[in-house]
Amino acid sequence: MSTVFITGGTGFIGRVVVRFARAAGLNLVVTTRSAEAASQLSCDGGVRALVCDLARPGAWQAEAARAEAIIHLAQPPTFGARVTRERALAYRALRMRMDAFLLTSLDKSSVRRVVYVAGTSYYGDVGRSLQDESVTPNPRGWGPYVAPAIETIPLYLARGLPIVQAFPGWVYGDGSWFRDYLLRPLAARKRYFTPSGPARIVSPIHVDDCARAILFLLDRGEIGARYFLVDDHPVESLDLARCAAAALGVPLKTRTAPKLAVRIQAGPVVTESLMCDANLSNARLRALGFQFNFPSIESGIPRVVAEFRERLSEEVAAPFAEGGDSAHHRERTE
Ligand SMILES: NC(=O)c1ccc[n+]([C@@H]2O[C@H](COP(=O)([O-])OP(=O)(O)OC[C@H]3O[C@@H](n4cnc5c(N)ncnc54)[C@H](OP(=O)(O)O)[C@@H]3O)[C@@H](O)[C@H]2O)c1
C-alpha cells in the first residue's frame, strides 16, 4: 500500500489529519522532533514516526522522497507567546528553510501529490465582500512572514512538483487558540476582550473539516491550484464567542480593549491579524465535491464544546484515578 509522508502530524490540525488518514487505511510516515511523541504515534501499527528536524538536512529527506504523497503542515511555533516582529522574522526564516529542505528532496517522477498547507493570513485584509482564491493577496498579521514561502511555491511547480496549496481560515476545535483564548476564559466566566473598532468578518472552519479537506485535496486537488479551506458562513469574529458561550451555557461578558492594549498584550503581528476582514468563499473546494460535516459554526462549535467539557471532566477526575495520567498531560506531550 502507498505511503503518505506527513510533516506537522503532531500539531493542532496534523493530529486530526493523522486520525482521519488512519481511519481511511492509509500507511503513514509522520515526522516529529519529539521522541516521546514518536513513541505515542508508533502505537498505531499503520504509522511510522520519524524523529527529525525539518530545519536540518538528514536521512528523513530520503524517506520523504520515497513517499507517494506528502502533506506538509509543519511550521515553526506561532502560538503561546507574544508575537514580536523579531519572533515573526525568525518564523519566516525557519519556515523557508524547512520548506526548502523538504521540497528539494522530493522526486517529481515518483511523488503523486504534495499538499502544502499555508494560511489565509497570506490573503490578509481582502474586504467585506465575498472573495475567492483569485483575489489579490494583501498579507496582514502573520501574512507578510508567510508570504516569501508561499511565493516560492511557483518555482517548485515549475520544476515539476505536483503541489496543491491549501489555505485554511480560522481553524477552531478543542485545542490551540480556540481552547486557550476562547473556551477556557469563557468557561471560567472571565470577560472576553475584543479589540476596539468595527466588527471584523472572519472565515472559520472546524478542525475536522479542515483535516478532511486536506486529505480530500491529496486525491482531488488540481496541481498548481489554491484552495480556501473555510466553511459556508463567514461570521463576525465576536460570533465565535457568542456561539461558544451559548453552547457552554454561560453569559458572554465582553469588554472592548483599545488597540494599543491589544498590541501590548498580543504583540503587533497578532493585533494586525485581528484587524482584517476576510470574507472567503469555499466554492472552488465545493466544486471538487467536498462535503462539510460542519458547514457553519452553529453546527460545529457545540460539538467542540462537548469535547472540551469531556476533556475538562477527565482532567478533574485524572488526579484521583489510579496511576492518573491526566488528559492535560497527554495533550502537552502529544
Ligand atoms: N491553527 C490554525 O488556526 C491555522 C489556521 C490557518 C492555517 N494554519 C496552517 O496549518 C499548518 C498547521 O498548523 P497547526 O496550527 O496545526 O500547527 P501547530 O499546532 O503549531 O504544529 C506545528 C507542527 O510543526 C511541527 N514542527 C515545528 N517545527 C518543526 C521542525 N523544525 N521540524 C519538524 N517539525 C516541526 C511540530 O512538530 P513537533 O513539535 O512534534 O516536532 C508540530 O507538529 C501551518 O502551516 C499553519 O500555518 C493553521
Tab-separated table of C-alpha atoms in Angstrom, residues 53-286:
chain	number	residue	atom	x	y	z
A	53	ASP	CA	14.144	18.335	12.495
A	54	LEU	CA	12.974	19.638	9.123
A	55	ALA	CA	15.186	22.692	9.579
A	56	ARG	CA	18.219	20.430	9.104
A	57	PRO	CA	19.075	18.135	6.237
A	58	GLY	CA	19.120	14.443	7.116
A	59	ALA	CA	18.137	10.875	6.364
A	60	TRP	CA	14.470	11.947	6.626
A	61	GLN	CA	14.791	13.515	3.169
A	62	ALA	CA	15.287	10.102	1.561
A	63	GLU	CA	12.148	8.872	3.384
A	64	ALA	CA	10.201	11.843	2.010
A	65	ALA	CA	11.496	11.104	-1.485
A	66	ARG	CA	10.179	7.509	-1.249
A	67	ALA	CA	6.623	8.551	-0.304
A	68	GLU	CA	3.851	8.554	-2.867
A	69	ALA	CA	2.239	11.650	-1.386
A	70	ILE	CA	3.183	14.429	1.026
A	71	ILE	CA	1.130	16.547	3.407
A	72	HIS	CA	3.244	19.427	4.650
A	73	LEU	CA	1.809	21.018	7.788
A	74	ALA	CA	4.916	21.649	9.893
A	75	GLN	CA	5.572	25.234	10.799
A	76	PRO	CA	7.751	26.915	13.431
A	77	PRO	CA	5.874	27.764	16.661
A	78	THR	CA	3.309	30.571	16.302
A	79	PHE	CA	1.246	30.121	19.391
A	80	GLY	CA	1.624	30.532	23.146
A	81	ALA	CA	3.666	33.738	23.473
A	82	ARG	CA	3.528	37.411	22.483
A	83	VAL	CA	4.448	37.717	18.810
A	84	THR	CA	7.008	40.437	18.269
A	85	ARG	CA	8.337	41.351	14.822
A	86	GLU	CA	11.633	39.644	15.738
A	87	ARG	CA	9.798	36.435	16.523
A	88	ALA	CA	7.852	36.670	13.276
A	89	LEU	CA	11.065	37.272	11.305
A	90	ALA	CA	12.596	34.166	12.891
A	91	TYR	CA	9.444	32.256	11.876
A	92	ARG	CA	9.797	33.476	8.282
A	93	ALA	CA	13.420	32.338	8.002
A	94	LEU	CA	12.782	28.961	9.628
A	95	ARG	CA	9.674	28.248	7.548
A	96	MET	CA	11.609	28.946	4.336
A	97	ARG	CA	14.383	26.623	5.491
A	98	MET	CA	12.016	23.787	6.411
A	99	ASP	CA	10.166	24.100	3.087
A	100	ALA	CA	13.400	24.130	1.104
A	101	PHE	CA	14.833	21.007	2.773
A	102	LEU	CA	11.562	19.155	2.211
A	103	LEU	CA	10.622	20.286	-1.281
A	104	THR	CA	14.112	19.966	-2.791
A	105	SER	CA	14.344	16.379	-1.527
A	106	LEU	CA	11.264	15.194	-3.477
A	107	ASP	CA	11.392	13.287	-6.724
A	108	LYS	CA	8.930	14.699	-9.258
A	109	SER	CA	8.803	11.402	-11.131
A	110	SER	CA	7.524	9.389	-8.160
A	111	VAL	CA	5.529	11.770	-5.944
A	112	ARG	CA	1.846	11.905	-6.912
A	113	ARG	CA	0.728	14.940	-4.876
A	114	VAL	CA	2.096	17.390	-2.343
A	115	VAL	CA	-0.485	19.248	-0.267
A	116	TYR	CA	1.214	22.371	1.030
A	117	VAL	CA	-0.689	23.939	3.920
A	118	ALA	CA	-0.379	27.676	4.466
A	119	GLY	CA	-2.958	30.089	5.914
A	120	THR	CA	-5.375	32.789	4.836
A	121	SER	CA	-3.282	35.400	6.681
A	122	TYR	CA	-1.364	35.435	3.389
A	123	TYR	CA	-4.501	36.889	1.739
A	124	GLY	CA	-4.892	39.184	4.754
A	125	ASP	CA	-7.308	42.078	4.601
A	126	VAL	CA	-9.407	41.478	1.478
A	127	GLY	CA	-12.512	43.437	2.481
A	128	ARG	CA	-16.066	42.678	3.480
A	129	SER	CA	-17.387	41.298	0.201
A	130	LEU	CA	-17.077	37.588	-0.631
A	131	GLN	CA	-13.797	36.717	-2.374
A	132	ASP	CA	-12.366	33.615	-3.985
A	133	GLU	CA	-8.738	32.499	-4.422
A	134	SER	CA	-8.234	34.855	-7.381
A	135	VAL	CA	-8.346	37.947	-5.138
A	136	THR	CA	-5.065	39.859	-4.921
A	137	PRO	CA	-3.409	38.973	-1.598
A	138	ASN	CA	-2.959	41.774	0.909
A	139	PRO	CA	-0.874	39.993	3.574
A	140	ARG	CA	-1.503	41.160	7.140
A	141	GLY	CA	-0.572	39.864	10.577
A	142	TRP	CA	1.383	36.644	10.022
A	143	GLY	CA	0.816	37.076	6.279
A	144	PRO	CA	3.966	39.053	5.386
A	145	TYR	CA	6.028	36.456	7.250
A	146	VAL	CA	4.429	33.507	5.435
A	147	ALA	CA	4.416	35.273	2.057
A	148	PRO	CA	8.031	34.529	0.997
A	149	ALA	CA	7.435	30.786	1.492
A	150	ILE	CA	4.172	30.864	-0.477
A	151	GLU	CA	5.665	32.969	-3.233
A	152	THR	CA	8.454	30.395	-3.664
A	153	ILE	CA	5.949	27.615	-4.449
A	154	PRO	CA	5.657	28.544	-8.166
A	155	LEU	CA	9.385	27.759	-8.525
A	156	TYR	CA	8.828	24.224	-7.248
A	157	LEU	CA	5.778	23.857	-9.502
A	158	ALA	CA	7.885	24.980	-12.458
A	159	ARG	CA	10.359	22.209	-11.569
A	160	GLY	CA	7.514	19.709	-11.898
A	161	LEU	CA	6.453	19.100	-8.287
A	162	PRO	CA	2.689	18.322	-8.164
A	163	ILE	CA	1.819	20.848	-5.447
A	164	VAL	CA	-1.721	21.730	-4.325
A	165	GLN	CA	-1.962	24.667	-1.912
A	166	ALA	CA	-4.437	24.731	0.972
A	167	PHE	CA	-5.264	27.948	2.846
A	168	PRO	CA	-7.285	27.235	5.996
A	169	GLY	CA	-9.149	30.158	7.558
A	170	TRP	CA	-9.699	30.399	11.324
A	171	VAL	CA	-9.472	26.742	12.374
A	172	TYR	CA	-11.487	26.074	15.519
A	173	GLY	CA	-11.524	22.917	17.615
A	174	ASP	CA	-10.722	21.666	21.111
A	175	GLY	CA	-7.127	22.894	21.005
A	176	SER	CA	-4.848	25.745	20.043
A	177	TRP	CA	-6.170	29.364	20.131
A	178	PHE	CA	-9.837	28.403	20.271
A	179	ARG	CA	-9.467	26.476	23.519
A	180	ASP	CA	-6.886	28.681	25.228
A	181	TYR	CA	-8.158	32.138	24.241
A	182	LEU	CA	-11.858	31.462	23.980
A	183	LEU	CA	-13.216	28.295	25.617
A	184	ARG	CA	-11.127	28.336	28.797
A	185	PRO	CA	-11.736	32.024	29.623
A	186	LEU	CA	-15.447	31.720	28.810
A	187	ALA	CA	-15.808	28.571	30.924
A	188	ALA	CA	-14.093	30.416	33.794
A	189	ARG	CA	-16.657	33.227	33.260
A	190	LYS	CA	-13.921	35.723	32.538
A	191	ARG	CA	-14.544	38.767	30.394
A	192	TYR	CA	-13.927	38.311	26.704
A	193	PHE	CA	-11.810	41.111	25.265
A	194	THR	CA	-12.471	42.395	21.770
A	195	PRO	CA	-10.310	44.985	20.028
A	196	SER	CA	-11.912	48.379	19.544
A	197	GLY	CA	-13.078	49.335	16.062
A	198	PRO	CA	-15.560	47.814	13.635
A	199	ALA	CA	-16.579	44.164	13.891
A	200	ARG	CA	-14.400	42.105	11.532
A	201	ILE	CA	-15.503	39.345	9.191
A	202	VAL	CA	-13.633	36.052	9.543
A	203	SER	CA	-13.916	32.746	7.711
A	204	PRO	CA	-13.887	29.799	10.121
A	205	ILE	CA	-13.599	26.046	9.627
A	206	HIS	CA	-13.984	23.156	12.081
A	207	VAL	CA	-10.661	21.355	12.550
A	208	ASP	CA	-12.235	18.030	11.458
A	209	ASP	CA	-13.416	19.530	8.175
A	210	CYS	CA	-10.047	21.218	7.708
A	211	ALA	CA	-8.273	17.868	8.122
A	212	ARG	CA	-10.772	16.065	5.861
A	213	ALA	CA	-10.380	18.769	3.194
A	214	ILE	CA	-6.573	18.403	3.270
A	215	LEU	CA	-6.911	14.642	2.692
A	216	PHE	CA	-9.523	15.252	0.003
A	217	LEU	CA	-7.126	17.577	-1.845
A	218	LEU	CA	-4.491	14.851	-1.754
A	219	ASP	CA	-6.674	12.907	-4.202
A	220	ARG	CA	-8.746	15.560	-5.908
A	221	GLY	CA	-6.851	18.865	-5.722
A	222	GLU	CA	-5.742	20.313	-9.030
A	223	ILE	CA	-1.989	20.665	-9.317
A	224	GLY	CA	-0.955	24.322	-9.095
A	225	ALA	CA	-4.324	25.425	-7.682
A	226	ARG	CA	-5.008	27.164	-4.392
A	227	TYR	CA	-7.988	26.314	-2.193
A	228	PHE	CA	-9.512	28.257	0.686
A	229	LEU	CA	-10.492	25.843	3.459
A	230	VAL	CA	-13.382	27.729	5.060
A	231	ASP	CA	-16.952	26.761	5.862
A	232	ASP	CA	-20.106	28.108	4.174
A	233	HIS	CA	-20.726	31.031	6.507
A	234	PRO	CA	-18.201	33.775	7.189
A	235	VAL	CA	-19.081	35.430	10.531
A	236	GLU	CA	-18.168	38.416	12.649
A	237	SER	CA	-15.301	37.454	14.944
A	238	LEU	CA	-17.438	38.013	18.041
A	239	ASP	CA	-19.949	35.439	16.738
A	240	LEU	CA	-17.431	32.703	17.611
A	241	ALA	CA	-17.518	33.805	21.260
A	242	ARG	CA	-21.321	34.247	21.179
A	243	CYS	CA	-21.792	30.744	19.824
A	244	ALA	CA	-19.276	29.190	22.248
A	245	ALA	CA	-20.837	30.967	25.249
A	246	ALA	CA	-24.293	29.726	24.222
A	247	ALA	CA	-23.005	26.147	23.871
A	248	LEU	CA	-21.249	26.391	27.244
A	249	GLY	CA	-24.394	27.872	28.807
A	250	VAL	CA	-22.523	30.880	30.206
A	251	PRO	CA	-23.217	34.574	29.761
A	252	LEU	CA	-20.931	36.373	27.313
A	253	LYS	CA	-19.380	39.304	29.137
A	254	THR	CA	-17.366	41.391	26.695
A	255	ARG	CA	-15.063	44.323	27.151
A	256	THR	CA	-13.595	46.417	24.364
A	257	ALA	CA	-9.828	46.820	24.564
A	258	PRO	CA	-8.064	49.752	22.858
A	259	LYS	CA	-5.807	48.680	20.007
A	260	LEU	CA	-2.727	49.725	21.992
A	261	ALA	CA	-3.671	47.444	24.889
A	262	VAL	CA	-4.147	44.503	22.486
A	263	ARG	CA	-0.785	45.312	20.918
A	264	ILE	CA	0.952	45.300	24.300
A	265	GLN	CA	-0.683	42.020	25.282
A	266	ALA	CA	-0.575	40.057	21.995
A	267	GLY	CA	2.126	41.887	20.037
A	268	PRO	CA	1.865	43.754	16.722
A	269	VAL	CA	1.571	40.694	14.476
A	270	VAL	CA	-1.477	39.122	16.100
A	271	THR	CA	-3.072	42.571	16.588
A	272	GLU	CA	-2.845	43.215	12.864
A	273	SER	CA	-4.424	39.795	12.156
A	274	LEU	CA	-7.406	40.768	14.312
A	275	MET	CA	-7.956	43.958	12.299
A	276	CYS	CA	-8.588	42.200	8.956
A	277	ASP	CA	-11.762	41.380	7.079
A	278	ALA	CA	-11.542	38.033	5.300
A	279	ASN	CA	-14.860	37.036	3.753
A	280	LEU	CA	-13.734	33.978	1.808
A	281	SER	CA	-15.576	31.576	-0.448
A	282	ASN	CA	-15.206	27.790	-0.454
A	283	ALA	CA	-16.805	27.486	-3.932
A	284	ARG	CA	-13.625	26.088	-5.509
A	285	LEU	CA	-13.319	23.364	-2.860
A	286	ARG	CA	-17.045	22.586	-3.072
